[in-house]
Amino acid sequence: MNTKVLLTGFEPFAGSSLNPSREIVNEIAKINIPGIEIITAILPVLFGKSSEKLLELIAAALSLSAGTFVCNHIFYSLQNALFNTNIKSGFIHVPLMTEQAGEFPNLFTTPLSEMVKGITAAITVACSK
């Protein structure tokens, strides 16, 4: 029996054409991790709508077996929804992709391939415990 993982990213924001979390989700969706079924979705970068969609996805994924930024809001909504359950959850904030360096000068960037490796390793470790 596969462990199910709901992996979400965000759509682009602040006029950018890319969002590293979306690109990571899209790349990991292509990877087969033995024993793990990864369900992916891209969330809107809107307060309320993002947590609404996340909670809908949690309900749908489960039926198959807030902060100062939207990402913080999502994490708090997730933790609140799963409080007192045995469902593992988490949130990993990722840096900008190398391809975004021109849009966001002087901010740290990382190659997408490295972020995909890191998120894949995190999923694998979290599901092995």
PDB file of C-alpha atoms in Angstrom:
ATOM      1  CA  MET A   1       0.000   0.000   0.000  1.00  0.00           C
ATOM      2  CA  ASN A   2       1.388   3.382  -1.014  1.00  0.00           C
ATOM      3  CA  THR A   3       1.744   6.296   1.363  1.00  0.00           C
ATOM      4  CA  LYS A   4      -0.160   9.266  -0.050  1.00  0.00           C
ATOM      5  CA  VAL A   5       1.473  12.679  -0.134  1.00  0.00           C
ATOM      6  CA  LEU A   6      -0.309  15.897  -1.089  1.00  0.00           C
ATOM      7  CA  LEU A   7       2.359  18.202  -2.526  1.00  0.00           C
ATOM      8  CA  THR A   8       1.344  21.767  -3.310  1.00  0.00           C
ATOM      9  CA  GLY A   9       3.035  24.779  -4.792  1.00  0.00           C
ATOM     10  CA  PHE A  10       1.950  28.336  -5.519  1.00  0.00           C
ATOM     11  CA  GLU A  11       1.189  30.057  -8.791  1.00  0.00           C
ATOM     12  CA  PRO A  12       3.464  32.980  -9.791  1.00  0.00           C
ATOM     13  CA  PHE A  13       3.074  36.239  -7.861  1.00  0.00           C
ATOM     14  CA  ALA A  14       4.249  39.860  -7.913  1.00  0.00           C
ATOM     15  CA  GLY A  15       4.215  39.970 -11.703  1.00  0.00           C
ATOM     16  CA  SER A  16       6.645  37.069 -12.048  1.00  0.00           C
ATOM     17  CA  SER A  17       6.144  34.444 -14.725  1.00  0.00           C
ATOM     18  CA  LEU A  18       7.527  31.689 -12.506  1.00  0.00           C
ATOM     19  CA  ASN A  19       7.195  30.364  -8.985  1.00  0.00           C
ATOM     20  CA  PRO A  20       9.827  27.861  -7.839  1.00  0.00           C
ATOM     21  CA  SER A  21       7.329  25.960  -5.696  1.00  0.00           C
ATOM     22  CA  ARG A  22       5.114  25.379  -8.762  1.00  0.00           C
ATOM     23  CA  GLU A  23       8.083  24.241 -10.829  1.00  0.00           C
ATOM     24  CA  ILE A  24       9.241  21.860  -8.077  1.00  0.00           C
ATOM     25  CA  VAL A  25       5.743  20.340  -7.851  1.00  0.00           C
ATOM     26  CA  ASN A  26       5.632  19.911 -11.638  1.00  0.00           C
ATOM     27  CA  GLU A  27       9.036  18.191 -11.675  1.00  0.00           C
ATOM     28  CA  ILE A  28       8.320  15.919  -8.702  1.00  0.00           C
ATOM     29  CA  ALA A  29       5.018  14.902 -10.330  1.00  0.00           C
ATOM     30  CA  LYS A  30       7.174  13.225 -13.009  1.00  0.00           C
ATOM     31  CA  ILE A  31       9.214  11.226 -10.479  1.00  0.00           C
ATOM     32  CA  ASN A  32       8.301   7.756  -9.293  1.00  0.00           C
ATOM     33  CA  ILE A  33       9.157   7.322  -5.608  1.00  0.00           C
ATOM     34  CA  PRO A  34       8.588   3.667  -4.689  1.00  0.00           C
ATOM     35  CA  GLY A  35       5.846   3.203  -2.095  1.00  0.00           C
ATOM     36  CA  ILE A  36       4.686   6.826  -2.308  1.00  0.00           C
ATOM     37  CA  GLU A  37       1.733   8.203  -4.284  1.00  0.00           C
ATOM     38  CA  ILE A  38       2.189  11.927  -4.808  1.00  0.00           C
ATOM     39  CA  ILE A  39      -0.930  14.018  -5.431  1.00  0.00           C
ATOM     40  CA  THR A  40      -0.013  17.484  -6.703  1.00  0.00           C
ATOM     41  CA  ALA A  41      -1.797  20.822  -6.945  1.00  0.00           C
ATOM     42  CA  ILE A  42      -0.972  24.473  -7.517  1.00  0.00           C
ATOM     43  CA  LEU A  43      -2.549  26.955  -5.104  1.00  0.00           C
ATOM     44  CA  PRO A  44      -3.529  30.550  -5.828  1.00  0.00           C
ATOM     45  CA  VAL A  45      -1.558  33.294  -4.086  1.00  0.00           C
ATOM     46  CA  LEU A  46      -4.652  34.756  -2.441  1.00  0.00           C
ATOM     47  CA  PHE A  47      -5.572  34.830   1.235  1.00  0.00           C
ATOM     48  CA  GLY A  48      -8.603  32.679   1.920  1.00  0.00           C
ATOM     49  CA  LYS A  49      -8.710  31.096  -1.547  1.00  0.00           C
ATOM     50  CA  SER A  50      -5.396  29.318  -1.009  1.00  0.00           C
ATOM     51  CA  SER A  51      -6.427  27.729   2.282  1.00  0.00           C
ATOM     52  CA  GLU A  52      -9.891  26.931   0.890  1.00  0.00           C
ATOM     53  CA  LYS A  53      -8.350  25.017  -1.991  1.00  0.00           C
ATOM     54  CA  LEU A  54      -5.858  23.301   0.317  1.00  0.00           C
ATOM     55  CA  LEU A  55      -8.602  22.108   2.651  1.00  0.00           C
ATOM     56  CA  GLU A  56     -10.642  20.858  -0.330  1.00  0.00           C
ATOM     57  CA  LEU A  57      -7.597  18.937  -1.541  1.00  0.00           C
ATOM     58  CA  ILE A  58      -7.009  17.436   1.899  1.00  0.00           C
ATOM     59  CA  ALA A  59     -10.632  16.280   2.045  1.00  0.00           C
ATOM     60  CA  ALA A  60     -10.414  14.809  -1.492  1.00  0.00           C
ATOM     61  CA  ALA A  61      -6.970  13.220  -0.881  1.00  0.00           C
ATOM     62  CA  LEU A  62      -8.193  11.680   2.388  1.00  0.00           C
ATOM     63  CA  SER A  63     -11.334  10.335   0.736  1.00  0.00           C
ATOM     64  CA  LEU A  64      -9.044   8.502  -1.685  1.00  0.00           C
ATOM     65  CA  SER A  65      -7.699   6.044   1.006  1.00  0.00           C
ATOM     66  CA  ALA A  66      -1.952  32.586   8.474  1.00  0.00           C
ATOM     67  CA  GLY A  67       0.541  34.671   8.726  1.00  0.00           C
ATOM     68  CA  THR A  68       1.931  37.775   7.048  1.00  0.00           C
ATOM     69  CA  PHE A  69       2.402  35.975   3.731  1.00  0.00           C
ATOM     70  CA  VAL A  70       0.086  33.590   1.924  1.00  0.00           C
ATOM     71  CA  CYS A  71       2.595  30.768   2.457  1.00  0.00           C
ATOM     72  CA  ASN A  72       2.442  31.305   6.230  1.00  0.00           C
ATOM     73  CA  HIS A  73      -1.348  31.436   6.053  1.00  0.00           C
ATOM     74  CA  ILE A  74      -1.369  28.100   4.214  1.00  0.00           C
ATOM     75  CA  PHE A  75       0.910  26.480   6.787  1.00  0.00           C
ATOM     76  CA  TYR A  76      -1.219  27.675   9.711  1.00  0.00           C
ATOM     77  CA  SER A  77      -4.440  26.575   7.981  1.00  0.00           C
ATOM     78  CA  LEU A  78      -2.916  23.173   7.308  1.00  0.00           C
ATOM     79  CA  GLN A  79      -1.726  22.709  10.878  1.00  0.00           C
ATOM     80  CA  ASN A  80      -5.083  23.834  12.247  1.00  0.00           C
ATOM     81  CA  ALA A  81      -7.020  21.472   9.963  1.00  0.00           C
ATOM     82  CA  LEU A  82      -4.872  18.480  10.904  1.00  0.00           C
ATOM     83  CA  PHE A  83      -4.502  19.222  14.634  1.00  0.00           C
ATOM     84  CA  ASN A  84      -5.120  16.088  16.732  1.00  0.00           C
ATOM     85  CA  THR A  85      -4.910  13.765  13.729  1.00  0.00           C
ATOM     86  CA  ASN A  86      -2.201  11.279  12.862  1.00  0.00           C
ATOM     87  CA  ILE A  87      -1.641  12.891   9.461  1.00  0.00           C
ATOM     88  CA  LYS A  88       1.876  14.172   8.885  1.00  0.00           C
ATOM     89  CA  SER A  89       2.127  17.616   7.343  1.00  0.00           C
ATOM     90  CA  GLY A  90       4.667  20.285   6.706  1.00  0.00           C
ATOM     91  CA  PHE A  91       5.658  23.271   4.659  1.00  0.00           C
ATOM     92  CA  ILE A  92       8.988  23.998   3.033  1.00  0.00           C
ATOM     93  CA  HIS A  93       9.696  27.511   1.854  1.00  0.00           C
ATOM     94  CA  VAL A  94      11.895  27.531  -1.248  1.00  0.00           C
ATOM     95  CA  PRO A  95      14.127  30.239  -2.714  1.00  0.00           C
ATOM     96  CA  LEU A  96      13.764  31.799  -6.137  1.00  0.00           C
ATOM     97  CA  MET A  97      14.951  29.811  -9.158  1.00  0.00           C
ATOM     98  CA  THR A  98      18.124  30.765 -10.985  1.00  0.00           C
ATOM     99  CA  GLU A  99      15.947  31.776 -13.954  1.00  0.00           C
ATOM    100  CA  GLN A 100      14.357  34.485 -11.783  1.00  0.00           C
ATOM    101  CA  ALA A 101      17.601  36.310 -10.968  1.00  0.00           C
ATOM    102  CA  GLY A 102      16.876  39.024 -13.546  1.00  0.00           C
ATOM    103  CA  GLU A 103      13.404  39.685 -12.106  1.00  0.00           C
ATOM    104  CA  PHE A 104      14.634  39.823  -8.514  1.00  0.00           C
ATOM    105  CA  PRO A 105      18.186  41.226  -8.533  1.00  0.00           C
ATOM    106  CA  ASN A 106      20.299  40.752  -5.405  1.00  0.00           C
ATOM    107  CA  LEU A 107      18.096  37.946  -4.041  1.00  0.00           C
ATOM    108  CA  PHE A 108      19.325  34.400  -3.502  1.00  0.00           C
ATOM    109  CA  THR A 109      18.481  31.862  -6.211  1.00  0.00           C
ATOM    110  CA  THR A 110      18.933  28.106  -6.526  1.00  0.00           C
ATOM    111  CA  PRO A 111      18.759  25.811  -9.563  1.00  0.00           C
ATOM    112  CA  LEU A 112      15.403  24.030  -9.901  1.00  0.00           C
ATOM    113  CA  SER A 113      17.135  20.645 -10.123  1.00  0.00           C
ATOM    114  CA  GLU A 114      18.665  21.144  -6.666  1.00  0.00           C
ATOM    115  CA  MET A 115      15.317  22.117  -5.131  1.00  0.00           C
ATOM    116  CA  VAL A 116      13.646  19.068  -6.708  1.00  0.00           C
ATOM    117  CA  LYS A 117      16.329  16.821  -5.170  1.00  0.00           C
ATOM    118  CA  GLY A 118      15.810  18.413  -1.760  1.00  0.00           C
ATOM    119  CA  ILE A 119      12.011  18.163  -1.782  1.00  0.00           C
ATOM    120  CA  THR A 120      12.160  14.584  -3.071  1.00  0.00           C
ATOM    121  CA  ALA A 121      14.548  13.667  -0.243  1.00  0.00           C
ATOM    122  CA  ALA A 122      12.271  15.368   2.316  1.00  0.00           C
ATOM    123  CA  ILE A 123       9.242  13.416   1.059  1.00  0.00           C
ATOM    124  CA  THR A 124      11.165  10.156   1.104  1.00  0.00           C
ATOM    125  CA  VAL A 125      12.433  10.700   4.659  1.00  0.00           C
ATOM    126  CA  ALA A 126       9.055  11.875   5.984  1.00  0.00           C
ATOM    127  CA  CYS A 127       7.314   8.827   4.530  1.00  0.00           C
ATOM    128  CA  SER A 128       9.900   6.372   5.865  1.00  0.00           C
ATOM    129  CA  LYS A 129       9.128   7.108   9.535  1.00  0.00           C
TER     130      LYS A 129
END
